[in-house]
Structure formats: C-alpha cells, structure tokens
mmCIF file of C-alpha atoms in Angstrom:
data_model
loop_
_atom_site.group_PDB
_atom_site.id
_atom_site.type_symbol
_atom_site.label_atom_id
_atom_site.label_comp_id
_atom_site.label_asym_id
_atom_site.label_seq_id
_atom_site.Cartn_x
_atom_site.Cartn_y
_atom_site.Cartn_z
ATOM 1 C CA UNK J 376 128.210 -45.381 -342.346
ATOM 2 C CA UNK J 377 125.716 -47.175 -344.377
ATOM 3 C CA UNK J 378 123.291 -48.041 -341.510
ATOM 4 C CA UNK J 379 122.886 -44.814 -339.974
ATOM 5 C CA UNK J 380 120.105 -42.439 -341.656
ATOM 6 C CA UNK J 381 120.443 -38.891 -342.187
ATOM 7 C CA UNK J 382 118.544 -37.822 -339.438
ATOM 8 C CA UNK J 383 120.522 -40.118 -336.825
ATOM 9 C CA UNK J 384 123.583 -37.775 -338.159
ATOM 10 C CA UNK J 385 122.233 -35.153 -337.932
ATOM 11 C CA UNK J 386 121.399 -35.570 -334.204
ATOM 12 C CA UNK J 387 124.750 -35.778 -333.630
ATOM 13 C CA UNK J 388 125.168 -32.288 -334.531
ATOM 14 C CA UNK J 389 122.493 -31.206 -332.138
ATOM 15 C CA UNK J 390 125.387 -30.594 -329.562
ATOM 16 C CA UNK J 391 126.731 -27.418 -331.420
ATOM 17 C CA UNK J 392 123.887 -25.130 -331.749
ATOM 18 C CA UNK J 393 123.596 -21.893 -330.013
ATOM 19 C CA UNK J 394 121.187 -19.736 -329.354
ATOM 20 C CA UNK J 395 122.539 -17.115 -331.818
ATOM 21 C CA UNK J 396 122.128 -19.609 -334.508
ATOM 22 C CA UNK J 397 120.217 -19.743 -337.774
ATOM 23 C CA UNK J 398 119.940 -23.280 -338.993
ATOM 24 C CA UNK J 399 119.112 -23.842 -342.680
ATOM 25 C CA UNK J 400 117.913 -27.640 -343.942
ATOM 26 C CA UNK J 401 116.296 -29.131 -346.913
ATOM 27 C CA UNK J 402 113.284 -30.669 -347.034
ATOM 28 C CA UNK J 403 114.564 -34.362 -345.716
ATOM 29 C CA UNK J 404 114.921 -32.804 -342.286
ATOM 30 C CA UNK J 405 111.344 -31.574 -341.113
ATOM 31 C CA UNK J 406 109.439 -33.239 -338.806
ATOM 32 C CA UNK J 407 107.967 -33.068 -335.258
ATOM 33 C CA UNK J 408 110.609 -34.881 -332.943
ATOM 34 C CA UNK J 409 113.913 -33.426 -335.234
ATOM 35 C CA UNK J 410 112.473 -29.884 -334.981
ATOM 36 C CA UNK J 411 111.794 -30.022 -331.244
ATOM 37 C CA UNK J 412 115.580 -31.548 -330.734
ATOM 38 C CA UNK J 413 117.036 -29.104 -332.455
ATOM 39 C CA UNK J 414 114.591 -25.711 -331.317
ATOM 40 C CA UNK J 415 115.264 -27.165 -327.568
ATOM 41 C CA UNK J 416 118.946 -26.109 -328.391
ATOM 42 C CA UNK J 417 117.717 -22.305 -328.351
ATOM 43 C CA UNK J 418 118.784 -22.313 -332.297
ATOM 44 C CA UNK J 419 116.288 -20.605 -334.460
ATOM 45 C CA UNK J 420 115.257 -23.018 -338.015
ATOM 46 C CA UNK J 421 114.585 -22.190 -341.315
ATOM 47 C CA UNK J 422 113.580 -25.275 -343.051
ATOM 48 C CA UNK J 423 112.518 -26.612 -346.753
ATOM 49 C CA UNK J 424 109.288 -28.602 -346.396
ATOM 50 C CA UNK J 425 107.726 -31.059 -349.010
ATOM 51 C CA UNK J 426 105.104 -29.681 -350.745
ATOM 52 C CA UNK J 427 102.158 -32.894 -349.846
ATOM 53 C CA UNK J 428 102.684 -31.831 -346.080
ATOM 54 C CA UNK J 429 99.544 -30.028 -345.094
ATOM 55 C CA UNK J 430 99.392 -27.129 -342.750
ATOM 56 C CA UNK J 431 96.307 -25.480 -341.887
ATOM 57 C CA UNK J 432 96.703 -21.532 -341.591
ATOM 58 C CA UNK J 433 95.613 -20.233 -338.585
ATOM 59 C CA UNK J 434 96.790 -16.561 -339.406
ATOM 60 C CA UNK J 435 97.745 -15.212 -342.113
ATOM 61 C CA UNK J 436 100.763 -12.355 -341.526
ATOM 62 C CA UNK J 437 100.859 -8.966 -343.778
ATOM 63 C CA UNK J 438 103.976 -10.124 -345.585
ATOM 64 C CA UNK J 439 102.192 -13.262 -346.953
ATOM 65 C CA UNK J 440 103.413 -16.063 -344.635
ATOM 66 C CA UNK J 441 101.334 -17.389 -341.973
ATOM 67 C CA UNK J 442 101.819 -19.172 -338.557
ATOM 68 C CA UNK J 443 100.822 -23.179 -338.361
ATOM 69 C CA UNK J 444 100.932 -25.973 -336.426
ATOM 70 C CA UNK J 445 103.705 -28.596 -337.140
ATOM 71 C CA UNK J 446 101.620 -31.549 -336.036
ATOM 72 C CA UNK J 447 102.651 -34.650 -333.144
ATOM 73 C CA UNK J 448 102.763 -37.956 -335.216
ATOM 74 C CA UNK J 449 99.262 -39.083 -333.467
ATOM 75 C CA UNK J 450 97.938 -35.897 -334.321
ATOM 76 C CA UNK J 451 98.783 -36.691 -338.266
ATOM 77 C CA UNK J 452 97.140 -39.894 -337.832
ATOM 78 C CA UNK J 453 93.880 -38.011 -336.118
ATOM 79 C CA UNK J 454 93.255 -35.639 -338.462
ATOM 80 C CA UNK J 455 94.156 -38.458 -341.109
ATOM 81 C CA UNK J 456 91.508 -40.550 -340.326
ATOM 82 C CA UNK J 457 89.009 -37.348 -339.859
ATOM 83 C CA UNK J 458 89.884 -36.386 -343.186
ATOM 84 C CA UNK J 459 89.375 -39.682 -344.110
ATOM 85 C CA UNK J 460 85.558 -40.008 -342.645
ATOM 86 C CA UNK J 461 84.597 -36.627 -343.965
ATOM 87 C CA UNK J 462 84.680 -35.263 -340.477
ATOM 88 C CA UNK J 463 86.165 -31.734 -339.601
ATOM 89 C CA UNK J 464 88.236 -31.681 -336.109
ATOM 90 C CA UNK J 465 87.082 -28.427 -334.570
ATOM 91 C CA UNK J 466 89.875 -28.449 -331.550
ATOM 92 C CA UNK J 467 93.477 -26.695 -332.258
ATOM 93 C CA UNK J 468 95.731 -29.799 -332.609
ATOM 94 C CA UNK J 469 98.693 -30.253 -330.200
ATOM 95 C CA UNK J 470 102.543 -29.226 -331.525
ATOM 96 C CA UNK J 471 104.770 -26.789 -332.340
ATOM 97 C CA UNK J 472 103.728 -23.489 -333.497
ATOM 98 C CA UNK J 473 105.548 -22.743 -336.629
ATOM 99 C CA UNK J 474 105.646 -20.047 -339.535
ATOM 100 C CA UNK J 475 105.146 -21.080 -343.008
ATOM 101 C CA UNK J 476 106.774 -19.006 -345.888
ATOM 102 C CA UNK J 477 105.819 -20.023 -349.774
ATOM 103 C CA UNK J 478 107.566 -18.404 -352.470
ATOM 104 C CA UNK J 479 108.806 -18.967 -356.135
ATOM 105 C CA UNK J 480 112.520 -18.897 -357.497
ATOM 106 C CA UNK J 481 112.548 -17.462 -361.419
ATOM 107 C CA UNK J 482 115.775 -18.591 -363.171
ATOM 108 C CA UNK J 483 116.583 -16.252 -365.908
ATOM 109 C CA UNK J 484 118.979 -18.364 -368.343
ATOM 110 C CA UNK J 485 121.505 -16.566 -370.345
ATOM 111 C CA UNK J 486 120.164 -19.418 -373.155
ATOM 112 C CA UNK J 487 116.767 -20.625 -372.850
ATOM 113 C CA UNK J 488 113.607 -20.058 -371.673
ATOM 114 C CA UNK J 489 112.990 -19.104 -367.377
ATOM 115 C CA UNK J 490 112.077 -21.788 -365.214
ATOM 116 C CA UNK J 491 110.444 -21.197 -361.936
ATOM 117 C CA UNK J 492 110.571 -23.873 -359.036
ATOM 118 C CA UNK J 493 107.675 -23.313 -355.818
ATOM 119 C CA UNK J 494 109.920 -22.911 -352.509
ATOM 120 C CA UNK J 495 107.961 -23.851 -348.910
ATOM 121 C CA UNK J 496 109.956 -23.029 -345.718
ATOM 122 C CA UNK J 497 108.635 -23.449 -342.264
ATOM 123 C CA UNK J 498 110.610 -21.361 -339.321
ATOM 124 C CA UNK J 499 110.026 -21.263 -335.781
ATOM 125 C CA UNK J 500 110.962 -16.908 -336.515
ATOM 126 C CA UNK J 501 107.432 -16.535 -335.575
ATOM 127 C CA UNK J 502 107.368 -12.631 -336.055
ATOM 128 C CA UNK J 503 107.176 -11.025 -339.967
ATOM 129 C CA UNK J 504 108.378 -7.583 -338.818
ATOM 130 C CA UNK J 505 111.644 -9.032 -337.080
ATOM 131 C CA UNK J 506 112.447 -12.153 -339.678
ATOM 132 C CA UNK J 507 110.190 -10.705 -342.722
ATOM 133 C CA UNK J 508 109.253 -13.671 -345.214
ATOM 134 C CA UNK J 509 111.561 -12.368 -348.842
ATOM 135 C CA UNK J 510 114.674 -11.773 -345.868
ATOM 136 C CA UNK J 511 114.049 -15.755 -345.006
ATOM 137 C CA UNK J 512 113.795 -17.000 -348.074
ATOM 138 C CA UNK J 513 117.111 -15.104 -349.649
ATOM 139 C CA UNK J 514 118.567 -16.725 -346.474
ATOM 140 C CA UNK J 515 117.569 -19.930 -347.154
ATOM 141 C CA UNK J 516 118.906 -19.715 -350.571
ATOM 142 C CA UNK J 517 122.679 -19.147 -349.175
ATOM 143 C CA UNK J 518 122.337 -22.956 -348.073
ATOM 144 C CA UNK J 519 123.617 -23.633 -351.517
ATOM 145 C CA UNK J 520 127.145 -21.797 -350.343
ATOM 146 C CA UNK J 521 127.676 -25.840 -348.492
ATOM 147 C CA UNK J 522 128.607 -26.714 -352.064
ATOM 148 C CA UNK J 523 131.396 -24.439 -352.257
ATOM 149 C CA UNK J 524 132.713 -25.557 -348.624
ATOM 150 C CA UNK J 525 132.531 -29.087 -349.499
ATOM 151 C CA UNK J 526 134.701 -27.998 -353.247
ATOM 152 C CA UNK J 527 137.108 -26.349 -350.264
ATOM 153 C CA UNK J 528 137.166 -29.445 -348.234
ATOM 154 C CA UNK J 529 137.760 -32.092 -350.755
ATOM 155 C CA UNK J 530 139.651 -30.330 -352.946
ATOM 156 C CA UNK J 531 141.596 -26.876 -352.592
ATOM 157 C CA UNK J 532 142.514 -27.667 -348.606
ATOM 158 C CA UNK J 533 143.980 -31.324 -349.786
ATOM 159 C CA UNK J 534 145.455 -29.883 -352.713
ATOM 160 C CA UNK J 535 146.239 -32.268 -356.322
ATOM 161 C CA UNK J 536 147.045 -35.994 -355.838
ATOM 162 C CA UNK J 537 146.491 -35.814 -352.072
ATOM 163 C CA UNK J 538 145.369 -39.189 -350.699
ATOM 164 C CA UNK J 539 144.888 -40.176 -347.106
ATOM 165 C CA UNK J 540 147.858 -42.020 -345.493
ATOM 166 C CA UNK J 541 146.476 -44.343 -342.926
ATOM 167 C CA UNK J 542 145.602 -47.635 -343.128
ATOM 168 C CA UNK J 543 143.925 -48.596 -339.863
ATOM 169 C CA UNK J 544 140.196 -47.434 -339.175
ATOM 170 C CA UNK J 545 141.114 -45.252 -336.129
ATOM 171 C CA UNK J 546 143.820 -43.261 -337.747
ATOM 172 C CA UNK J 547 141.757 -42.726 -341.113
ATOM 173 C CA UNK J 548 138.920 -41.186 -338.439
ATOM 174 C CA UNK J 549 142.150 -39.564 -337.086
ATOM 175 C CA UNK J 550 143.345 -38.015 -340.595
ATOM 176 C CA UNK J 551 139.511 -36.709 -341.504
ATOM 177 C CA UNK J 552 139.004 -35.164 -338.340
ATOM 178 C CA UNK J 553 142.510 -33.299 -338.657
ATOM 179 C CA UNK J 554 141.294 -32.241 -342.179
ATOM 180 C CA UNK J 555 137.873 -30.777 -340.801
ATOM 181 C CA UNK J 556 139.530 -29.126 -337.589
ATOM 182 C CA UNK J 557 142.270 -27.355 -339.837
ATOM 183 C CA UNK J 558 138.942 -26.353 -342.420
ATOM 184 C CA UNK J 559 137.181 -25.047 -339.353
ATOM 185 C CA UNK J 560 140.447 -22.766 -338.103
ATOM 186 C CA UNK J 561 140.630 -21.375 -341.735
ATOM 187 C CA UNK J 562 136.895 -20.467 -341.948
ATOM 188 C CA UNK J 563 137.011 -18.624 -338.781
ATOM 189 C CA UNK J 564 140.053 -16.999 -340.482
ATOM 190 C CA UNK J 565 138.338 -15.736 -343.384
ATOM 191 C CA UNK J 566 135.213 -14.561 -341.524
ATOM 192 C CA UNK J 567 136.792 -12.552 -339.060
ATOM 193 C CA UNK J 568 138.963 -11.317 -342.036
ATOM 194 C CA UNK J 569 135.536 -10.051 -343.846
ATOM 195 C CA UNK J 570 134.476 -8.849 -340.650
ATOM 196 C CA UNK J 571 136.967 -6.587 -339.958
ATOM 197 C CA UNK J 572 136.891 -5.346 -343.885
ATOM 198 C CA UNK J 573 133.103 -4.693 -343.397
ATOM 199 C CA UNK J 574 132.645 -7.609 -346.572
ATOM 200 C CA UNK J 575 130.951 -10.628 -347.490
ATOM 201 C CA UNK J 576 133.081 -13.743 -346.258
ATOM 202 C CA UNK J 577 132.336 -15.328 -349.403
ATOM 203 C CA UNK J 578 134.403 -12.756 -351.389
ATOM 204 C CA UNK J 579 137.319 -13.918 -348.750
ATOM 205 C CA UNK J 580 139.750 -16.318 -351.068
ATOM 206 C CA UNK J 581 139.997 -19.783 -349.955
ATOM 207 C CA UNK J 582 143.196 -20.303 -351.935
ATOM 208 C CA UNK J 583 144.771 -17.938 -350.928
ATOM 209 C CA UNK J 584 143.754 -18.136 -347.214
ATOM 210 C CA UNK J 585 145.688 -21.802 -347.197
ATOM 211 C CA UNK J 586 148.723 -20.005 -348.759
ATOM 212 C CA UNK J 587 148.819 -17.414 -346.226
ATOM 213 C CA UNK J 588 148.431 -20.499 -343.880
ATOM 214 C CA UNK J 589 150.968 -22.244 -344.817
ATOM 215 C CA UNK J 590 153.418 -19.635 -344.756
ATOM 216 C CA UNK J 591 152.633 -18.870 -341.298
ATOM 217 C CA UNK J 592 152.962 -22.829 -340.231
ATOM 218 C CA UNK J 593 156.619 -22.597 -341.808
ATOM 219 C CA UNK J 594 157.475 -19.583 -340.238
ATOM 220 C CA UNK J 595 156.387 -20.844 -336.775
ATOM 221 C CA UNK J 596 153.704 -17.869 -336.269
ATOM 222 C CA UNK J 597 151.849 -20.090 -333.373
ATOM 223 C CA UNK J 598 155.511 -19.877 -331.348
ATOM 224 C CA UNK J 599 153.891 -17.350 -328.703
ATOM 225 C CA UNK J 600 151.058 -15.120 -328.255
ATOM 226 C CA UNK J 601 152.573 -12.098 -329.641
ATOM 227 C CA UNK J 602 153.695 -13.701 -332.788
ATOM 228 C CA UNK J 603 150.371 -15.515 -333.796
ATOM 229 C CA UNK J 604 148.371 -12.182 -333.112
ATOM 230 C CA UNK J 605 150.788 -10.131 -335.165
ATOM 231 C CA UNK J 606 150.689 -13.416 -338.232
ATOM 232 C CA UNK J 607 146.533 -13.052 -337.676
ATOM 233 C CA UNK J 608 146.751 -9.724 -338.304
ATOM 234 C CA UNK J 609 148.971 -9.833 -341.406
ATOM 235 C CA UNK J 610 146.881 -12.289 -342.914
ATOM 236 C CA UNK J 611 143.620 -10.328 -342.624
ATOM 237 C CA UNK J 612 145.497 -7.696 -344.549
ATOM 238 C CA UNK J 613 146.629 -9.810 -347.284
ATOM 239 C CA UNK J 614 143.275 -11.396 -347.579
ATOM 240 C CA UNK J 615 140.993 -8.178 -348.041
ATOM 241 C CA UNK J 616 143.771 -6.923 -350.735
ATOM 242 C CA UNK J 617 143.173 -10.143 -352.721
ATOM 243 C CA UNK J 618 139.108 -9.783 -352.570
ATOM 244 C CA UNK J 619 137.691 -11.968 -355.007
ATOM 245 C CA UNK J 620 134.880 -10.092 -356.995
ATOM 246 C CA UNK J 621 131.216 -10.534 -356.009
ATOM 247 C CA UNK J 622 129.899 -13.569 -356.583
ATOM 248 C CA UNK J 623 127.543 -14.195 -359.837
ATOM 249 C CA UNK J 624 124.540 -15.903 -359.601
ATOM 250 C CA UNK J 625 125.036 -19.444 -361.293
ATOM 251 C CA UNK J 626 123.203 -22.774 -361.921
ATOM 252 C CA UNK J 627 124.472 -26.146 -362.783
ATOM 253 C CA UNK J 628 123.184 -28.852 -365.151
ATOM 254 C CA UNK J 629 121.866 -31.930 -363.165
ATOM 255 C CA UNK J 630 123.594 -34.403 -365.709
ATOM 256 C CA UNK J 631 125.440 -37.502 -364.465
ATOM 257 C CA UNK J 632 126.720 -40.606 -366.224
ATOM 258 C CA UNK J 633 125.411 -43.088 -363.883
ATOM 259 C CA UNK J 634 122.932 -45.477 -365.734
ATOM 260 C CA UNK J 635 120.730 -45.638 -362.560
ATOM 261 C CA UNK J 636 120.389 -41.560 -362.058
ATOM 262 C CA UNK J 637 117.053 -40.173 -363.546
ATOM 263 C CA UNK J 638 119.207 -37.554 -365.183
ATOM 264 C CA UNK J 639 119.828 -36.835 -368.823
ATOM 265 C CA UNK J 640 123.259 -38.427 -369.571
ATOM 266 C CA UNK J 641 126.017 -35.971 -370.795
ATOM 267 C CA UNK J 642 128.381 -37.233 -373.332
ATOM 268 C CA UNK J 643 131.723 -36.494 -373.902
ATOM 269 C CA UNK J 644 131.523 -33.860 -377.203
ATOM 270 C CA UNK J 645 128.282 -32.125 -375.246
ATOM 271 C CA UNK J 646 128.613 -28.430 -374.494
ATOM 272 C CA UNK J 647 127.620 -26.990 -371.502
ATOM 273 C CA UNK J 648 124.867 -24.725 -371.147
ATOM 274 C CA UNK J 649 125.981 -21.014 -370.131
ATOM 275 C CA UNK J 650 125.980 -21.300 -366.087
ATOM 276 C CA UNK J 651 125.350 -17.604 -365.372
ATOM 277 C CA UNK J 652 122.047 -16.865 -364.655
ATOM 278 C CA UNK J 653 119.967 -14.404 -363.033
ATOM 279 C CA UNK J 654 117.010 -15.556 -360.102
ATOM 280 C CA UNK J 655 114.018 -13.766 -359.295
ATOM 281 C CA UNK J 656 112.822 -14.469 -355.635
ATOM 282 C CA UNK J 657 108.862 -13.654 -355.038
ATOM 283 C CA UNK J 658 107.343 -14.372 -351.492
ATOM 284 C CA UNK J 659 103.912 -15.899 -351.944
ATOM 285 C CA UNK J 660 101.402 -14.160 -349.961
ATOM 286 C CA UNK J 661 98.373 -16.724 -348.927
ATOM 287 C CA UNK J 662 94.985 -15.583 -348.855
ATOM 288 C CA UNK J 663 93.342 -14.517 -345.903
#
C-alpha cells in the first residue's frame, strides 16, 4: 500500500459519487486535475486549502466569501514567473471557477485560555444565497465525524480480541472487504432509522445497532421479504428508544509517544486536559 499516494486512492473512489453528493476533504486533496475528476462526477466539493495557495478575488459575495479561479498547473507557473519579473498579467487565467470561504474556529477550553485556528475552504457551490459561507463551513466541520466511523470500524463492529483469520493475501482482502460491506449495511441502518425519527444519525447508537444486528442474523430475519422488512422495522424502533444524547462538542490532545512525532510526549502519571469544549465559528468576510 506503501507506493500508492493519497491522491491515487482517492481516485479510486471517484466511481461512487453522485450528483446529490457533498464531498468534504482536507487540505492534501486540492488541486486542479483532482478537483476536475471528482466535479466531472456531478458531486458538489467543499474542500480545506493551504493557506500559501494564492487566489485572486474576482468578486467578492455579501456573505464574505468570494468566487476565484483554481488555476491549470501552467497557469501557476505563468503567473509565477510574472510575479516573479514584477509584471502584472492583465488576462483572466484559464481553470475552474471556484468559491473561496475564510473563516476562524474559537475553541473555548473548559481549562485554559481560547485558541483560534484560520479555516480556508474552496467549493465549486458557487452561489452564497443557496450554500451561504457559515452553512459551509459548519459542514465542513462534520468531516471530523470520520473519526468516530473509523472508532466503529476498528473497534465496536470487530468487537474485543477480534483478529483477522486469514492467512493468504486474497482472503485477508476478502475478510476487510466483508468487514466494510457489513459497516456500510449498518450505516444505512442507522440513517434511515434517524430519518424516519426526524433525528440526527449521529445520536443513532452504533452499539446497539450491531446488537440489534446480530439478533436478527440469529433469528434468520433475511429468510424472505416479509420477514427482513418486518426485522427492519423493529430495529428502527428499538434504535430511536435508545437515542444517545446530543453530542458535546469535544477536542483531543495531539500527544503521542512516538520519538519521531513533533508532539509533546504524554507520560504515563499525566492527566488529561478536560475534553469538553465549546467552538465559536466566524465566516471571514474579505474586503471588497
């Protein structure tokens, strides 16, 4: 897996996009032949961008964002080397026209002083009144909800002590993709549960989703039509009377024991810091 980048992944994921789509990345993913890829899918994007990447406003919206160009690579290098020479390139350059949002996060600490970070997010939702820029940016910050699904995957779905089995190559690639179709099936489970309660999915138990599961596997609920609609039904009932409670805003510390990581170590007798904390989201408007 070693010798395939991120972005060669991620082009294998092109394939699933639909035009009812939002998709959220961070800010390894942007760039001109990536965010054509995946826009040619019909797939709206909502991406982080670095903060050196330059993008020359060419209007500014009412709610503070304005609309860009996302540059071709010989475009970059053009401007570049005007930039370079003191010159100033008059003619529009050639890309995609994009939407650039700026805007802070304030983390409130329950100990400590706040911190706040400078978010950039460039979206091809070129119109404020239908996308507006503080609606992006709270959307962007769900992204950290993969977290949680990955805690699901590795953990709660494969339960304590659970190893994989195989021993060949294949059948490993056989055992993961199992693990990620029966994830996907639960998911769906759990949003259409929240659906039909009117609730956010995230408030939809994982835990006890797989126990309801479960149950149904042993009690051969897939046996005919009737019987699996009848199971799906029970279990949406089950799962919006166990709602957990909304979920809390939380942070956590960036301390690791590797030697390597850049991080503050944490040793064994060290405390954690409270992780309940309270953010503050404000769109930057740029001047006109």
């Amino acid at each position: 897996m070693a010798r395939f980048s991120e972005h060669k992944l991620a082009r294998r994921l092109l394939a699933s996009l639909r035009g009812d789509m939002l998709l959220l990345a961070d800010r390894n993913f942007a760039g001109y032949q990536l965010w054509g890829l995946a826009r040619a899918t019909g797939a709206h994007l909502a991406w982080r961008i670095k903060k050196n990447l330059v993008f020359v406003p060419l209007r500014v919206l009412s709610d503070g964002s304005y609309l860009s160009i996302m540059r071709t690579p010989a475009e970059n290098i053009r401007h570049g080397q005007a930039r370079a020479a003191g010159r100033t390139l008059t003619e529009p350059p050639r890309g995609h026209l994009v939407r650039i949002i700026e805007y802070t996060v304030t983390i409130h600490p329950q100990a400590g002083p706040p911190r706040t970070e400078t978010f950039r997010l460039v979206t091809s939702l070129l119109d404020h009144r239908l996308a507006p820029a503080h609606q992006l940016a709270r959307a962007y910050h769900q992204r950290w909800e993969i977290e949680n699904g990955f805690a699901e995957l590795k953990n709660r779905l494969r339960g304590a002590g659970f190893i994989l089995r195989s021993k060949a190559p294949e059948l490993i690639y056989q055992e993961i993709y199992a693990l990620l179709t029966v994830y996907q099936a639960l998911c769906a489970l759990q949003t259409r549960a929240a659906e039909h309660g009117g609730t956010d999915p995230d408030r939809i138990s994982f835990t006890v989703t797989v126990q309801l599961a479960r149950l149904a596997v042993a009690a051969q609920a897939a046996a005919d039509v009737t019987t699996l609609a009848a199971a799906r039904r029970e279990a949406t009932t089950e799962l919006l009377a166990a709602l957990l409670p909304p979920r809390r805003n939380r942070q956590c510390q960036r301390i690791k024991k590797p030697s390597k990581n850049t991080f503050e170590v944490r040793k064994r007798d060290q405390t954690r810091t409270p992780s309940n904390v309270r953010y503050t989201l404000k769109v930057t408007k740029h001047p006109t």
